[in-house]
Amino acid sequence: MTAIDELVKLLKKLPGMGEKSATRLTYHLLATDKNFNKSLGEAISSIQDKIHPCPICGCYSEGEKCPYCDDDKRDKSILCVVEQAQDTVSIAQSGVYNGLFHVLGGAINPINGIGPSSLRLKELKERIATGEFKEVIIATNPTEEGDTTALYIRQLLSPFENITLTRLASGIPIGGDLGYVDKMTLARSMRGRIKL
Amino acid sequence: MTAIDELVKLLKKLPGMGEKSATRLTYHLLATDKNFNKSLGEAISSIQDKIHPCPICGCYSEGEKCPYCDDDKRDKSILCVVEQAQDTVSIAQSGVYNGLFHVLGGAINPINGIGPSSLRLKELKERIATGEFKEVIIATNPTEEGDTTALYIRQLLSPFENITLTRLASGIPIGGDLGYVDKMTLARSMRGRIKL
C-alpha cells in the first residue's frame, strides 16, 4: 500500500468522510504547504495527550480544572447536565447560560449496554449533595435515550427537595416551517406550549 | 489558545470544513482510539516527505517512477494530458483507459498569472517529440481555462502530423436530467452530438 492509499484509508475512518472526500483531501494535503501538514499532524497526534476530562464536571480540560469550573465569573448555583463534552460548547456559545456543567458521558441505552452505572451519575448526585446548587437544568438530547436519562435523573435527585429541576424546551426550531416539522417535534411543541 | 482551539483552527483550513464541522471532528478525535490519532497525525505529517512528482509524467509517486510509468502492462502509445495529478485517479479508476499520463500542473489562467510557461508543456512537447505516442487525449476540465489550455496544446503539437489529437466529450452526465442540466452543458452536448 502506498503512502497515499494509507492516508486515504485513515481519513475514510473519520465521520462523514467517504472514499471520494478522503481522496480529495489527501491530494489537497499533498499540494498544500508542508509546514501546515506538520502542524496539523502534530496537533492530531498529540490532542489526547494534552486534553483530559475535568475531574469535577467531566468537560475536556487542558489544565487541572476545565475553563468552566475555573471561571470565577460563572454562576456556581446553576448546573447544566449534558450527555457529551461537546454539548457544553454549543450551550456556552448560545450566550444565555452562565452556570456550571456536568457531563454524563452519554445517555442510558440498555440495548447498547449503557446503564446508569456507565454514566457519571454518582458524581452528579455527589455534586448536588454538597448543597451548592439551586437549579439543575437537564440538557440531555430530546431522544428516547435522552428522555429516559432525564427521568432517571429526576428520580435520582428527588431526595433533594430544595433544588429546582428543569429540562430544555423542545419544539419547532427558530426559522422552521410548520409544514416541514416532523410529527414528534410538533407533538412536543404542542404539549410544551407556553402562555402568551 | 487551548489545544482544542488550535486543532479546530487548523482543521478549518481544510477544504469544505467550516467552524462546526471542524469542532465536531476535533471532539470526535478526542474520543477516538489514541493509536488511530497517532497514525493519522503521522501520515499527514509525513505525506509530502514520502511522495514526490514522477520525473516523467508529473503524477505523484513514491518510488523513482510513478505506478503508471512503471507498469509494463499499460499501452505506451497513448498519452492522456490532465490538469492535476488527482485527475489521473478518476480516469484510471473508470477502467476504460490503459495508457500513460501527463500532468500539466494546472490550466492556463492569465488572470491568476498562470501562463503556458508555468505548466509542464515543454515536457509534454519533449515527450511527444520522441515519436512514441500515436494518440494524445486532452483531458483538461471543460472550463474556460481547460478549453484555452486544450487549444494551446493543439497549437503546440501541430508540428507532429502523425499524432491523433482528441478531447474528452462534454455533455449531460449519465443519470442526469435534461430539465436540470445547465445551458452551457446542454449547448456543448448538442454541438458534440454523435450519429446513432
Tab-separated table of C-alpha atoms in Angstrom:
chain	number	residue	atom	x	y	z
A	1	MET	CA	0.000	0.000	0.000
A	2	THR	CA	1.398	3.415	-0.940
A	3	ALA	CA	1.522	6.361	1.449
A	4	ILE	CA	-1.389	7.921	-0.483
A	5	ASP	CA	-3.588	4.815	-0.096
A	6	GLU	CA	-2.609	4.657	3.560
A	7	LEU	CA	-3.672	8.256	4.222
A	8	VAL	CA	-6.929	7.798	2.274
A	9	LYS	CA	-7.679	4.694	4.331
A	10	LEU	CA	-7.121	6.550	7.611
A	11	LEU	CA	-9.115	9.634	6.567
A	12	LYS	CA	-12.020	7.401	5.466
A	13	LYS	CA	-12.456	6.365	9.090
A	14	LEU	CA	-13.388	9.928	10.081
A	15	PRO	CA	-17.101	10.696	10.414
A	16	GLY	CA	-18.792	11.877	7.214
A	17	MET	CA	-15.754	11.050	5.107
A	18	GLY	CA	-16.254	8.747	2.125
A	19	GLU	CA	-13.788	7.375	-0.411
A	20	LYS	CA	-14.121	10.441	-2.633
A	21	SER	CA	-13.759	13.116	0.063
A	22	ALA	CA	-10.834	11.226	1.601
A	23	THR	CA	-9.062	11.054	-1.761
A	24	ARG	CA	-9.734	14.729	-2.447
A	25	LEU	CA	-8.430	15.687	0.983
A	26	THR	CA	-5.307	13.563	0.525
A	27	TYR	CA	-4.481	15.311	-2.742
A	28	HIS	CA	-5.194	18.647	-1.134
A	29	LEU	CA	-2.697	17.805	1.620
A	30	LEU	CA	-0.146	16.720	-0.971
A	31	ALA	CA	-0.344	20.109	-2.667
A	32	THR	CA	-0.526	22.247	0.455
A	33	ASP	CA	2.183	23.967	2.500
A	34	LYS	CA	4.448	21.404	4.161
A	35	ASN	CA	4.512	23.268	7.478
A	36	PHE	CA	0.735	23.186	7.659
A	37	ASN	CA	0.771	19.380	7.344
A	38	LYS	CA	3.393	19.136	10.073
A	39	SER	CA	1.324	21.339	12.421
A	40	LEU	CA	-1.934	19.543	11.679
A	41	GLY	CA	-0.350	16.093	12.004
A	42	GLU	CA	1.289	17.046	15.289
A	43	ALA	CA	-1.957	18.584	16.629
A	44	ILE	CA	-3.905	15.403	15.825
A	45	SER	CA	-1.238	13.076	17.224
A	46	SER	CA	-0.957	14.946	20.491
A	47	ILE	CA	-4.526	16.101	21.173
A	48	GLN	CA	-5.305	13.282	23.587
A	49	ASP	CA	-2.046	13.770	25.481
A	50	LYS	CA	-2.864	17.423	26.091
A	51	ILE	CA	-6.554	17.140	26.896
A	52	HIS	CA	-8.133	15.154	29.744
A	53	PRO	CA	-11.555	15.178	31.406
A	54	CYS	CA	-12.025	17.757	34.179
A	55	PRO	CA	-12.162	15.823	37.498
A	56	ILE	CA	-15.128	17.939	38.641
A	57	CYS	CA	-17.502	18.209	35.671
A	58	GLY	CA	-16.101	15.842	33.028
A	59	CYS	CA	-15.611	18.558	30.378
A	60	TYR	CA	-12.426	18.448	28.325
A	61	SER	CA	-9.669	20.328	30.055
A	62	GLU	CA	-6.065	21.235	29.473
A	63	GLY	CA	-5.221	22.491	32.948
A	64	GLU	CA	-6.113	20.929	36.287
A	65	LYS	CA	-9.710	22.174	36.135
A	66	CYS	CA	-11.702	22.927	32.973
A	67	PRO	CA	-12.261	26.556	31.842
A	68	TYR	CA	-15.842	26.480	33.214
A	69	CYS	CA	-15.040	25.204	36.710
A	70	ASP	CA	-12.035	27.527	36.820
A	71	ASP	CA	-14.027	30.663	35.858
A	72	ASP	CA	-14.950	32.777	38.886
A	73	LYS	CA	-17.410	34.848	36.855
A	74	ARG	CA	-19.743	31.890	36.259
A	75	ASP	CA	-22.827	31.392	38.411
A	76	LYS	CA	-21.920	28.469	40.711
A	77	SER	CA	-25.527	27.903	41.792
A	78	ILE	CA	-26.826	26.533	38.465
A	79	LEU	CA	-25.781	23.216	36.956
A	80	CYS	CA	-26.476	22.122	33.395
A	81	VAL	CA	-26.333	18.356	32.817
A	82	VAL	CA	-25.328	17.286	29.274
A	83	GLU	CA	-24.614	13.985	27.550
A	84	GLN	CA	-21.324	14.831	25.846
A	85	ALA	CA	-18.486	17.281	26.500
A	86	GLN	CA	-19.024	18.979	23.120
A	87	ASP	CA	-22.609	19.852	24.109
A	88	THR	CA	-21.171	22.346	26.580
A	89	VAL	CA	-19.620	24.278	23.688
A	90	SER	CA	-22.980	24.856	21.939
A	91	ILE	CA	-24.644	25.864	25.195
A	92	ALA	CA	-21.820	28.165	26.296
A	93	GLN	CA	-21.733	29.783	22.850
A	94	SER	CA	-25.501	30.445	22.860
A	95	GLY	CA	-24.727	33.174	25.382
A	96	VAL	CA	-27.801	32.594	27.577
A	97	TYR	CA	-26.177	30.268	30.101
A	98	ASN	CA	-23.520	31.271	32.583
A	99	GLY	CA	-23.597	28.419	35.119
A	100	LEU	CA	-21.564	25.256	35.546
A	101	PHE	CA	-21.758	21.957	33.648
A	102	HIS	CA	-21.886	18.259	34.346
A	103	VAL	CA	-21.014	15.808	31.582
A	104	LEU	CA	-22.645	12.375	31.843
A	105	GLY	CA	-20.600	10.768	29.091
A	106	GLY	CA	-23.662	9.501	27.216
A	107	ALA	CA	-27.291	8.583	27.796
A	108	ILE	CA	-28.976	5.489	29.191
A	109	ASN	CA	-29.332	2.986	26.355
A	110	PRO	CA	-29.915	-0.596	27.554
A	111	ILE	CA	-29.795	-2.017	24.004
A	112	ASN	CA	-26.218	-0.792	23.639
A	113	GLY	CA	-25.392	-1.880	27.171
A	114	ILE	CA	-25.218	1.635	28.602
A	115	GLY	CA	-26.834	1.536	32.030
A	116	PRO	CA	-26.867	4.243	34.728
A	117	SER	CA	-23.604	2.918	36.170
A	118	SER	CA	-21.756	3.616	32.895
A	119	LEU	CA	-22.570	7.317	33.209
A	120	ARG	CA	-21.271	9.948	35.622
A	121	LEU	CA	-24.494	9.864	37.657
A	122	LYS	CA	-22.894	9.008	41.009
A	123	GLU	CA	-20.661	12.075	40.598
A	124	LEU	CA	-23.750	14.155	39.767
A	125	LYS	CA	-25.502	13.082	42.961
A	126	GLU	CA	-22.385	13.865	44.977
A	127	ARG	CA	-22.141	17.362	43.500
A	128	ILE	CA	-25.809	18.049	44.239
A	129	ALA	CA	-25.405	16.686	47.788
A	130	THR	CA	-22.947	19.490	48.558
A	131	GLY	CA	-25.950	21.846	48.547
A	132	GLU	CA	-24.201	24.378	46.309
A	133	PHE	CA	-26.770	24.286	43.545
A	134	LYS	CA	-30.209	25.899	43.420
A	135	GLU	CA	-31.196	24.755	39.927
A	136	VAL	CA	-30.303	21.764	37.762
A	137	ILE	CA	-31.063	22.065	34.047
A	138	ILE	CA	-31.244	18.684	32.324
A	139	ALA	CA	-29.987	19.246	28.786
A	140	THR	CA	-29.869	15.668	27.510
A	141	ASN	CA	-30.892	15.252	23.864
A	142	PRO	CA	-34.629	15.161	23.013
A	143	THR	CA	-34.338	11.486	22.040
A	144	GLU	CA	-35.664	8.336	23.682
A	145	GLU	CA	-32.313	7.792	25.422
A	146	GLY	CA	-32.060	11.430	26.496
A	147	ASP	CA	-35.621	11.389	27.851
A	148	THR	CA	-35.000	8.163	29.768
A	149	THR	CA	-31.863	9.670	31.250
A	150	ALA	CA	-33.751	12.837	32.225
A	151	LEU	CA	-36.400	10.769	34.018
A	152	TYR	CA	-33.704	8.760	35.766
A	153	ILE	CA	-32.034	11.962	36.975
A	154	ARG	CA	-35.373	13.279	38.264
A	155	GLN	CA	-35.687	10.090	40.308
A	156	LEU	CA	-32.073	10.240	41.435
A	157	LEU	CA	-32.317	13.828	42.636
A	158	SER	CA	-35.795	13.544	44.206
A	159	PRO	CA	-34.330	13.429	47.769
A	160	PHE	CA	-33.005	16.979	47.293
A	161	GLU	CA	-36.162	18.989	47.800
A	162	ASN	CA	-34.613	22.452	47.635
A	163	ILE	CA	-33.460	22.025	44.054
A	164	THR	CA	-35.416	23.276	41.023
A	165	LEU	CA	-35.151	20.701	38.267
A	166	THR	CA	-35.749	21.912	34.698
A	167	ARG	CA	-35.398	20.486	31.218
A	168	LEU	CA	-34.554	22.315	27.961
A	169	ALA	CA	-37.672	23.094	25.911
A	170	SER	CA	-38.245	21.016	22.782
A	171	GLY	CA	-40.167	22.306	19.811
A	172	ILE	CA	-40.062	23.842	16.386
A	173	PRO	CA	-36.618	25.300	15.668
A	174	ILE	CA	-36.433	29.065	15.116
A	175	GLY	CA	-36.875	29.767	11.411
A	176	GLY	CA	-38.503	26.357	10.992
A	177	ASP	CA	-41.579	25.746	8.873
A	178	LEU	CA	-44.618	24.037	10.430
A	179	GLY	CA	-45.222	22.190	7.166
A	180	TYR	CA	-41.833	20.508	7.335
A	181	VAL	CA	-41.588	19.780	11.045
A	182	ASP	CA	-41.884	16.095	11.968
A	183	LYS	CA	-44.869	14.823	13.951
A	184	MET	CA	-42.895	14.078	17.117
A	185	THR	CA	-41.445	17.582	17.311
A	186	LEU	CA	-44.853	19.124	16.641
A	187	ALA	CA	-46.482	16.973	19.338
A	188	ARG	CA	-43.801	18.020	21.819
A	189	SER	CA	-44.089	21.690	20.996
A	190	MET	CA	-47.882	21.407	21.383
A	191	ARG	CA	-47.617	19.683	24.772
A	192	GLY	CA	-44.996	22.180	25.878
A	193	ARG	CA	-46.915	25.232	24.667
A	194	ILE	CA	-46.473	28.362	26.768
A	195	LYS	CA	-48.940	31.042	27.789
A	196	LEU	CA	-48.606	34.353	25.950
B	1	MET	CA	-5.328	29.233	22.848
B	2	THR	CA	-6.077	25.723	24.072
B	3	ALA	CA	-5.077	22.571	22.195
B	4	ILE	CA	-8.726	22.119	21.180
B	5	ASP	CA	-8.978	25.634	19.687
B	6	GLU	CA	-5.654	25.080	17.970
B	7	LEU	CA	-6.817	21.849	16.314
B	8	VAL	CA	-10.162	23.409	15.300
B	9	LYS	CA	-8.272	26.340	13.739
B	10	LEU	CA	-6.035	24.004	11.719
B	11	LEU	CA	-8.897	21.736	10.599
B	12	LYS	CA	-10.899	24.794	9.476
B	13	LYS	CA	-8.231	25.466	6.848
B	14	LEU	CA	-9.070	22.197	5.076
B	15	PRO	CA	-11.368	22.441	2.046
B	16	GLY	CA	-15.087	22.178	2.825
B	17	MET	CA	-14.502	22.400	6.567
B	18	GLY	CA	-16.371	25.110	8.486
B	19	GLU	CA	-16.292	26.044	12.164
B	20	LYS	CA	-18.960	23.495	13.037
B	21	SER	CA	-17.508	20.510	11.157
B	22	ALA	CA	-14.032	21.304	12.474
B	23	THR	CA	-15.324	21.400	16.061
B	24	ARG	CA	-17.272	18.173	15.582
B	25	LEU	CA	-14.209	16.465	14.097
B	26	THR	CA	-12.000	17.678	16.955
B	27	TYR	CA	-14.340	16.204	19.557
B	28	HIS	CA	-14.526	13.005	17.541
B	29	LEU	CA	-10.717	12.799	17.606
B	30	LEU	CA	-10.722	13.444	21.355
B	31	ALA	CA	-12.999	10.477	21.928
B	32	THR	CA	-11.409	8.112	19.430
B	33	ASP	CA	-8.696	5.474	19.800
B	34	LYS	CA	-5.355	7.105	20.654
B	35	ASN	CA	-3.410	4.907	18.242
B	36	PHE	CA	-5.636	5.995	15.391
B	37	ASN	CA	-4.800	9.653	16.084
B	38	LYS	CA	-1.086	8.837	16.201
B	39	SER	CA	-1.267	7.008	12.844
B	40	LEU	CA	-3.365	9.698	11.175
B	41	GLY	CA	-1.179	12.511	12.544
B	42	GLU	CA	1.976	10.758	11.410
B	43	ALA	CA	0.500	10.016	7.955
B	44	ILE	CA	-0.454	13.673	7.470
B	45	SER	CA	2.884	14.996	8.753
B	46	SER	CA	4.948	12.740	6.535
B	47	ILE	CA	2.898	12.519	3.340
B	48	GLN	CA	4.931	15.129	1.470
B	49	ASP	CA	8.224	13.549	2.524
B	50	LYS	CA	7.178	10.212	1.066
B	51	ILE	CA	5.529	11.386	-2.132
B	52	HIS	CA	7.143	13.366	-4.957
B	53	PRO	CA	6.184	14.091	-8.571
B	54	CYS	CA	7.181	11.434	-11.117
B	55	PRO	CA	10.033	12.904	-13.219
B	56	ILE	CA	8.409	11.584	-16.409
B	57	CYS	CA	4.700	12.346	-16.151
B	58	GLY	CA	4.320	14.530	-13.048
B	59	CYS	CA	1.950	12.134	-11.234
B	60	TYR	CA	2.500	11.596	-7.542
B	61	SER	CA	4.979	8.830	-6.928
B	62	GLU	CA	6.574	7.031	-4.029
B	63	GLY	CA	9.290	5.196	-5.954
B	64	GLU	CA	11.583	6.535	-8.666
B	65	LYS	CA	8.858	6.353	-11.325
B	66	CYS	CA	5.092	6.571	-10.708
B	67	PRO	CA	2.940	3.396	-10.819
B	68	TYR	CA	1.685	4.293	-14.329
B	69	CYS	CA	5.072	4.868	-15.955
B	70	ASP	CA	6.424	1.806	-14.159
B	71	ASP	CA	3.613	-0.507	-15.330
B	72	ASP	CA	4.643	-2.605	-18.336
B	73	LYS	CA	1.050	-3.648	-19.000
B	74	ARG	CA	-0.065	-0.124	-19.886
B	75	ASP	CA	-0.327	0.960	-23.530
B	76	LYS	CA	2.689	3.214	-24.055
B	77	SER	CA	1.364	4.614	-27.332
B	78	ILE	CA	-1.487	6.691	-25.853
B	79	LEU	CA	-0.991	9.734	-23.656
B	80	CYS	CA	-3.712	11.391	-21.589
B	81	VAL	CA	-3.000	15.010	-20.622
B	82	VAL	CA	-4.629	16.169	-17.374
B	83	GLU	CA	-4.501	19.323	-15.267
B	84	GLN	CA	-3.887	17.795	-11.825
B	85	ALA	CA	-2.317	14.587	-10.540
B	86	GLN	CA	-5.563	13.543	-8.839
B	87	ASP	CA	-7.363	13.599	-12.226
B	88	THR	CA	-5.344	10.512	-13.168
B	89	VAL	CA	-7.005	8.586	-10.334
B	90	SER	CA	-10.548	9.189	-11.642
B	91	ILE	CA	-9.509	8.297	-15.186
B	92	ALA	CA	-7.575	5.180	-14.167
B	93	GLN	CA	-10.460	4.036	-11.969
B	94	SER	CA	-13.016	4.467	-14.763
B	95	GLY	CA	-11.455	1.340	-16.265
B	96	VAL	CA	-11.638	2.479	-19.896
B	97	TYR	CA	-8.145	3.934	-20.168
B	98	ASN	CA	-4.939	1.960	-20.078
B	99	GLY	CA	-2.378	4.385	-21.483
B	100	LEU	CA	0.100	6.790	-19.923
B	101	PHE	CA	-0.497	10.203	-18.341
B	102	HIS	CA	0.954	13.682	-18.441
B	103	VAL	CA	0.167	16.094	-15.625
B	104	LEU	CA	0.279	19.784	-16.559
B	105	GLY	CA	0.044	21.075	-13.001
B	106	GLY	CA	-2.902	23.370	-13.776
B	107	ALA	CA	-4.535	25.190	-16.681
B	108	ILE	CA	-3.740	28.450	-18.466
B	109	ASN	CA	-5.314	31.273	-16.454
B	110	PRO	CA	-3.829	34.697	-17.265
B	111	ILE	CA	-5.919	36.454	-14.573
B	112	ASN	CA	-4.254	34.321	-11.890
B	113	GLY	CA	-0.866	34.716	-13.560
B	114	ILE	CA	-0.714	31.128	-14.853
B	115	GLY	CA	0.776	31.278	-18.344
B	116	PRO	CA	1.935	28.363	-20.531
B	117	SER	CA	5.420	28.543	-19.008
B	118	SER	CA	4.025	27.760	-15.520
B	119	LEU	CA	2.720	24.423	-16.801
B	120	ARG	CA	4.562	21.261	-17.819
B	121	LEU	CA	4.006	21.993	-21.528
B	122	LYS	CA	7.676	21.976	-22.556
B	123	GLU	CA	7.934	18.493	-21.033
B	124	LEU	CA	4.809	17.447	-22.961
B	125	LYS	CA	6.301	18.587	-26.276
B	126	GLU	CA	9.524	16.727	-25.498
B	127	ARG	CA	7.646	13.513	-24.745
B	128	ILE	CA	5.674	13.786	-27.986
B	129	ALA	CA	8.869	14.543	-29.926
B	130	THR	CA	10.215	11.082	-29.045
B	131	GLY	CA	7.642	9.686	-31.517
B	132	GLU	CA	6.456	7.050	-29.039
B	133	PHE	CA	2.833	8.202	-28.995
B	134	LYS	CA	0.128	7.632	-31.587
B	135	GLU	CA	-2.699	9.432	-29.789
B	136	VAL	CA	-2.883	12.285	-27.290
B	137	ILE	CA	-6.138	12.646	-25.349
B	138	ILE	CA	-6.568	16.120	-23.880
B	139	ALA	CA	-8.478	15.665	-20.624
B	140	THR	CA	-8.328	19.196	-19.234
B	141	ASN	CA	-11.504	20.304	-17.448
B	142	PRO	CA	-14.447	21.545	-19.530
B	143	THR	CA	-13.952	25.094	-18.196
B	144	GLU	CA	-12.730	28.260	-19.888
B	145	GLU	CA	-9.202	27.643	-18.579
B	146	GLY	CA	-9.274	23.979	-19.577
B	147	ASP	CA	-10.540	24.838	-23.057
B	148	THR	CA	-7.869	27.516	-23.516
B	149	THR	CA	-5.229	25.016	-22.448
B	150	ALA	CA	-6.601	22.419	-24.877
B	151	LEU	CA	-6.419	24.905	-27.753
B	152	TYR	CA	-2.884	25.859	-26.734
B	153	ILE	CA	-1.844	22.181	-26.753
B	154	ARG	CA	-3.400	21.726	-30.233
B	155	GLN	CA	-1.238	24.607	-31.443
B	156	LEU	CA	1.838	23.302	-29.616
B	157	LEU	CA	1.550	19.828	-31.075
B	158	SER	CA	0.554	20.884	-34.615
B	159	PRO	CA	4.078	20.148	-35.966
B	160	PHE	CA	3.596	16.438	-35.133
B	161	GLU	CA	1.406	15.348	-38.008
B	162	ASN	CA	1.288	11.633	-37.193
B	163	ILE	CA	-0.423	12.145	-33.888
B	164	THR	CA	-4.190	11.872	-33.392
B	165	LEU	CA	-5.307	14.599	-31.005
B	166	THR	CA	-8.595	14.029	-29.156
B	167	ARG	CA	-10.504	15.712	-26.334
B	168	LEU	CA	-12.836	14.116	-23.750
B	169	ALA	CA	-16.508	14.510	-24.701
B	170	SER	CA	-18.551	17.010	-22.703
B	171	GLY	CA	-22.272	16.674	-22.186
B	172	ILE	CA	-25.087	15.562	-19.967
B	173	PRO	CA	-23.805	13.291	-17.172
B	174	ILE	CA	-25.115	9.714	-17.125
B	175	GLY	CA	-28.246	9.605	-14.994
B	176	GLY	CA	-28.640	13.369	-15.426
B	177	ASP	CA	-31.974	15.034	-16.107
B	178	LEU	CA	-32.346	17.313	-19.147
B	179	GLY	CA	-34.532	19.660	-17.100
B	180	TYR	CA	-31.799	20.278	-14.596
B	181	VAL	CA	-28.769	20.478	-16.872
B	182	ASP	CA	-27.282	23.968	-17.237
B	183	LYS	CA	-27.413	25.788	-20.593
B	184	MET	CA	-23.670	25.572	-21.257
B	185	THR	CA	-23.579	21.815	-20.787
B	186	LEU	CA	-26.661	21.369	-22.953
B	187	ALA	CA	-25.181	23.563	-25.697
B	188	ARG	CA	-21.969	21.510	-25.625
B	189	SER	CA	-23.764	18.195	-25.718
B	190	MET	CA	-25.829	19.490	-28.676
B	191	ARG	CA	-22.763	20.670	-30.597
B	192	GLY	CA	-20.956	17.426	-29.798
B	193	ARG	CA	-23.915	15.181	-30.717
B	194	ILE	CA	-22.979	11.831	-32.224
B	195	LYS	CA	-24.581	9.857	-35.045
B	196	LEU	CA	-26.580	6.813	-33.990
